[in-house]
Amino acid sequence: MQASPLADHGFPTPDTRMDLHSRYMTVADLRRAAQRRVPRFAWAYLDTATGTEATARRNRAALDSVLFTPSILDGEVAPDFAVSLFGETHPLPFGVAPVGQSGLLWPGAERMLARAATAAGLPYTLSTVANATPEEVGPETGGKGWFQLYPPRDPEMRRDMLARAKASGFHVLVVTVDVPVASRRERQVKGGLVQPPRITPRIALQCAMRPAWSLARLRAGMPRMKTLDRYSQDMASRDPTAHIGYLLRTAPDWDYLRWLREAWDGPLVVKGVLKAEDAERLEREGVDAIWVSNHGGRQFDGARGAASCLPAVRAATQLPVIFDSGIESGLDILRAVALGADFVMLGRAWHYAVCALGAAGPAHLVEMLRRDMVANIGQLGAARPVDLRGKLEFANATVARE
């Protein structure tokens, strides 16, 4: 059996992982296994959207509407999935999107994911509201991490957070702009999760039913948004009832973006873009990449499927276009690239992998997605995912027009 190209990046070759690949062949397999190991309140945080969750369903429908006609008699085509982005060449066109409170979902998830992604040559993005700090996670990224910023209102806090991220080895700043107000996430609330997390009889019962998670949680301690710890004392002195997350509650505007552009010495990515005209203006403002996303359907239940926004955004900018929202397979990654993405990020899938398989999960997911990309691009007579841009079709004419 031919060795995996990921062996050079520190991952096991496929022949050493046959058992996992026979048991967990899809992201859906990992999702089912993860649900059996995680308490209901944590699962609801990971796996839900907002409202009726119609936007999450539209994300899936938008990707499913992208079809290709298989090509024949192309001979042997060697896939080339390498992508250069911000001065780094990645062997595969996907990475780890920021997910808040990763450590709630599985203790130590941030460092597991950062370590595994870096070993595979893929970017890892740490969320502002993760349960690990930039100082803890940065060394795992080899100086190549991405840091996601929920924009703080206080300028001194902003400066300090940017300085901490830079000093910890994060060289790309991702500012999330699609959370001007908090979403309701009804199923998450019904799951019993409160902020800050605390043990209630209901939560205790859920934990008792998931002993592996609970033992890991006991060793790690109570999860909290550790990056914000150093700023919480001043907040508490002003309002003892305020939750630490209030430090981040602001609705940034174009002036705020200009401040970040001036303050951050490195690639700046704006995440949460769905409109072509916004992409055009962002390019004029000097950002370095556009991230098309509807937050996985977690913020607004009336949004279009994010994939349906990709063609217009691609046409509006010369900047790199990054994409997330709804990706569940290697085929989905190919679909997103065919629609105009240069790079694809996954959030939930990585956490399914960690929750299902612990530290072995991320490596398994990387190889699973790579195999799926190889199997599907091989049907289309193309070597590179970008070559598919002239070969896509649509089952839904509305998506094609958009």
Coordinates of N, CA and C in Angstrom, one line a residue, residues 200-311:
T200 N -25.4 22.0 38.3 CA -26.8 22.0 38.8 C -27.1 20.5 38.9
P201 N -28.2 20.1 39.6 CA -28.6 18.7 39.6 C -28.8 18.2 38.2
R202 N -29.4 19.0 37.3 CA -29.6 18.5 35.9 C -28.3 18.2 35.2
I203 N -27.4 19.1 35.4 CA -26.1 19.0 34.7 C -25.3 17.8 35.3
A204 N -25.4 17.6 36.6 CA -24.7 16.5 37.3 C -25.3 15.2 36.8
L205 N -26.6 15.1 36.6 CA -27.1 13.8 36.0 C -26.6 13.5 34.6
Q206 N -26.6 14.6 33.8 CA -26.1 14.4 32.4 C -24.6 13.9 32.5
C207 N -23.8 14.5 33.4 CA -22.4 14.1 33.5 C -22.2 12.7 33.9
A208 N -23.1 12.3 34.9 CA -23.0 10.9 35.4 C -23.2 9.9 34.3
M209 N -24.0 10.3 33.3 CA -24.3 9.4 32.1 C -23.2 9.3 31.1
R210 N -22.1 10.2 31.3 CA -21.0 10.2 30.3 C -19.7 10.2 31.1
P211 N -19.4 9.0 31.7 CA -18.2 8.9 32.6 C -16.9 9.2 32.0
A212 N -16.6 8.9 30.8 CA -15.3 9.2 30.2 C -15.1 10.8 30.1
W213 N -16.1 11.5 29.7 CA -16.1 12.9 29.6 C -15.9 13.5 31.1
S214 N -16.7 12.9 32.0 CA -16.6 13.5 33.4 C -15.3 13.3 34.0
L215 N -14.7 12.1 33.8 CA -13.3 11.9 34.4 C -12.3 12.8 33.8
A216 N -12.4 13.0 32.5 CA -11.5 14.0 31.9 C -11.8 15.4 32.4
R217 N -13.0 15.7 32.6 CA -13.4 17.1 33.1 C -12.9 17.3 34.5
L218 N -13.0 16.2 35.3 CA -12.5 16.3 36.7 C -11.0 16.6 36.7
R219 N -10.2 16.0 35.9 CA -8.8 16.2 35.8 C -8.5 17.6 35.3
A220 N -9.3 18.1 34.4 CA -9.0 19.4 33.8 C -9.5 20.6 34.6
G221 N -10.5 20.4 35.4 CA -11.2 21.4 36.2 C -12.3 22.1 35.4
M222 N -13.0 23.0 36.1 CA -14.1 23.7 35.5 C -13.7 24.5 34.3
P223 N -14.5 24.4 33.2 CA -14.1 25.2 32.0 C -14.5 26.6 32.2
R224 N -13.6 27.5 31.6 CA -13.9 28.9 31.6 C -13.2 29.6 30.4
M225 N -13.6 30.8 30.1 CA -13.0 31.5 29.0 C -11.7 32.1 29.5
K226 N -10.7 31.4 29.5 CA -9.4 31.7 30.2 C -8.7 32.9 29.6
T227 N -8.9 33.2 28.3 CA -8.2 34.3 27.7 C -8.7 35.6 28.4
L228 N -10.0 35.6 28.8 CA -10.6 36.8 29.4 C -10.4 37.0 30.9
D229 N -9.7 36.0 31.5 CA -9.5 36.0 33.0 C -8.9 37.3 33.4
R230 N -7.9 37.8 32.7 CA -7.1 38.9 33.2 C -7.9 40.2 33.2
Y231 N -9.0 40.2 32.4 CA -9.8 41.4 32.2 C -11.0 41.4 33.1
S232 N -11.3 40.3 33.8 CA -12.6 40.1 34.5 C -12.6 40.9 35.8
Q233 N -11.5 41.2 36.4 CA -11.5 41.8 37.7 C -12.1 43.2 37.6
D234 N -11.7 43.9 36.6 CA -12.2 45.3 36.4 C -13.7 45.3 36.1
M235 N -14.1 44.3 35.3 CA -15.5 44.2 35.0 C -16.4 43.9 36.2
A236 N -15.9 43.0 37.0 CA -16.6 42.7 38.2 C -16.7 43.8 39.2
S237 N -15.7 44.7 39.2 CA -15.8 45.8 40.1 C -16.8 46.8 39.7
R238 N -17.1 46.8 38.4 CA -18.1 47.7 37.8 C -19.5 47.2 37.9
D239 N -19.6 45.9 37.7 CA -21.0 45.2 37.7 C -20.8 43.8 38.2
P240 N -21.0 43.5 39.5 CA -20.8 42.1 40.0 C -21.7 41.1 39.3
T241 N -22.8 41.5 38.7 CA -23.7 40.5 38.1 C -23.4 40.2 36.6
A242 N -22.5 40.9 36.1 CA -22.2 40.8 34.6 C -21.4 39.5 34.4
H243 N -21.7 38.8 33.3 CA -20.9 37.7 32.9 C -19.7 38.1 32.1
I244 N -18.6 37.4 32.2 CA -17.4 37.7 31.6 C -17.5 38.0 30.0
G245 N -18.4 37.2 29.4 CA -18.6 37.4 28.0 C -19.1 38.8 27.6
Y246 N -19.6 39.5 28.6 CA -20.1 40.9 28.3 C -18.9 41.8 27.8
L247 N -17.7 41.4 28.2 CA -16.5 42.2 27.7 C -16.4 42.3 26.2
L248 N -17.0 41.3 25.5 CA -16.9 41.2 24.1 C -18.1 41.7 23.4
R249 N -19.1 42.2 24.1 CA -20.4 42.5 23.4 C -20.3 43.9 22.8
T250 N -19.9 43.9 21.5 CA -19.9 45.2 20.8 C -20.2 44.9 19.3
A251 N -20.7 45.8 18.6 CA -21.1 45.7 17.2 C -20.1 46.5 16.4
P252 N -19.0 45.9 15.9 CA -18.0 46.7 15.2 C -18.5 47.4 14.0
D253 N -17.9 48.5 13.6 CA -18.2 49.2 12.4 C -16.9 49.3 11.5
W254 N -17.0 50.1 10.5 CA -15.9 50.2 9.5 C -14.7 51.0 10.2
D255 N -15.0 51.9 11.1 CA -13.9 52.6 11.8 C -13.2 51.6 12.7
Y256 N -14.0 50.7 13.3 CA -13.3 49.6 14.2 C -12.4 48.8 13.3
L257 N -12.9 48.4 12.1 CA -12.0 47.6 11.3 C -10.7 48.3 10.9
R258 N -10.9 49.6 10.6 CA -9.7 50.4 10.3 C -8.7 50.4 11.5
W259 N -9.2 50.5 12.7 CA -8.4 50.5 13.9 C -7.6 49.2 13.9
L260 N -8.3 48.0 13.7 CA -7.6 46.7 13.7 C -6.6 46.6 12.6
R261 N -6.9 47.2 11.4 CA -6.0 47.1 10.3 C -4.7 47.8 10.7
E262 N -4.8 48.9 11.4 CA -3.6 49.7 11.7 C -2.9 49.0 12.9
A263 N -3.6 48.4 13.8 CA -3.0 47.8 15.0 C -2.4 46.5 14.8
W264 N -2.9 45.7 13.8 CA -2.4 44.3 13.6 C -1.4 44.3 12.5
D265 N -0.2 43.9 12.8 CA 0.9 43.7 11.9 C 1.0 42.3 11.4
G266 N 0.1 42.0 10.4 CA 0.1 40.7 9.9 C -1.2 40.5 9.0
P267 N -1.4 39.3 8.5 CA -2.6 39.1 7.7 C -3.9 39.3 8.5
L268 N -4.8 40.0 8.0 CA -6.1 40.3 8.6 C -7.2 39.7 7.8
V269 N -8.0 38.8 8.4 CA -9.2 38.1 7.7 C -10.4 38.6 8.4
V270 N -11.5 38.9 7.6 CA -12.8 39.2 8.1 C -13.7 38.1 7.9
K271 N -14.3 37.5 8.9 CA -15.1 36.3 8.9 C -16.6 36.7 9.1
G272 N -17.4 36.1 8.3 CA -18.9 36.4 8.4 C -19.4 37.2 7.2
V273 N -18.8 37.1 6.1 CA -19.1 37.9 4.9 C -20.1 37.0 4.0
L274 N -21.2 37.6 3.6 CA -22.1 36.9 2.7 C -22.4 37.7 1.4
K275 N -22.1 39.0 1.4 CA -22.5 39.9 0.3 C -21.3 40.3 -0.5
A276 N -21.4 40.4 -1.8 CA -20.3 40.7 -2.7 C -19.9 42.2 -2.5
E277 N -20.9 43.1 -2.2 CA -20.5 44.5 -2.0 C -19.7 44.7 -0.8
D278 N -19.9 43.8 0.3 CA -19.1 43.9 1.5 C -17.6 43.4 1.1
A279 N -17.5 42.4 0.4 CA -16.2 41.9 0.0 C -15.4 43.0 -0.8
E280 N -16.1 43.7 -1.7 CA -15.4 44.7 -2.5 C -14.9 45.8 -1.5
R281 N -15.7 46.2 -0.6 CA -15.3 47.3 0.3 C -14.2 46.8 1.2
L282 N -14.3 45.6 1.7 CA -13.2 45.1 2.6 C -11.9 45.0 1.9
E283 N -11.9 44.7 0.6 CA -10.7 44.7 -0.2 C -10.1 46.1 -0.2
R284 N -11.0 47.1 -0.4 CA -10.5 48.5 -0.5 C -9.9 48.9 0.9
E285 N -10.5 48.4 2.0 CA -10.0 48.8 3.3 C -8.7 48.1 3.7
G286 N -8.2 47.2 2.9 CA -6.9 46.6 3.1 C -6.9 45.3 3.9
V287 N -8.0 44.6 4.0 CA -7.9 43.3 4.6 C -7.2 42.3 3.6
D288 N -6.8 41.2 4.2 CA -6.0 40.2 3.4 C -6.8 39.0 2.9
A289 N -8.0 38.8 3.4 CA -8.8 37.6 2.9 C -10.2 37.8 3.4
I290 N -11.1 37.3 2.7 CA -12.6 37.3 2.9 C -13.0 35.9 3.4
W291 N -13.7 35.8 4.5 CA -14.2 34.5 5.0 C -15.7 34.5 4.9
V292 N -16.2 33.7 3.9 CA -17.6 33.6 3.7 C -18.1 32.6 4.7
S293 N -19.1 33.0 5.5 CA -19.7 32.2 6.6 C -21.0 32.7 7.1
N294 N -21.9 31.9 7.5 CA -23.1 32.4 8.3 C -23.0 31.8 9.7
H295 N -21.8 31.5 10.2 CA -21.6 31.0 11.5 C -22.3 29.7 11.7
G296 N -22.3 28.9 10.7 CA -22.9 27.5 10.8 C -24.4 27.6 11.1
G297 N -25.1 28.7 10.8 CA -26.5 28.8 11.2 C -26.8 29.1 12.6
R298 N -25.7 29.5 13.4 CA -25.9 29.7 14.8 C -26.3 31.1 15.2
Q299 N -26.3 32.0 14.2 CA -26.6 33.4 14.6 C -27.9 33.9 14.1
F300 N -28.3 33.5 12.9 CA -29.5 34.1 12.2 C -30.2 33.0 11.4
D301 N -31.5 32.8 11.7 CA -32.2 31.7 11.1 C -32.8 32.0 9.7
G302 N -32.6 33.3 9.3 CA -33.1 33.7 8.0 C -32.1 33.9 7.0
A303 N -30.9 33.4 7.2 CA -29.8 33.6 6.2 C -29.8 32.6 5.1
R304 N -29.2 33.0 4.0 CA -29.1 32.0 2.8 C -28.0 31.0 3.2
G305 N -28.1 29.9 2.5 CA -27.0 28.9 2.7 C -25.7 29.5 2.3
A306 N -24.7 29.4 3.1 CA -23.5 30.1 2.8 C -22.8 29.8 1.5
A307 N -22.9 28.5 1.1 CA -22.3 28.1 -0.2 C -22.9 28.9 -1.4
S308 N -24.2 29.3 -1.3 CA -24.8 30.0 -2.4 C -24.3 31.4 -2.5
C309 N -23.6 31.9 -1.5 CA -23.0 33.2 -1.6 C -21.6 33.2 -2.2
L310 N -21.0 32.1 -2.3 CA -19.6 32.0 -2.7 C -19.4 32.6 -4.1
P311 N -20.1 32.2 -5.2 CA -19.8 32.7 -6.5 C -19.8 34.2 -6.6

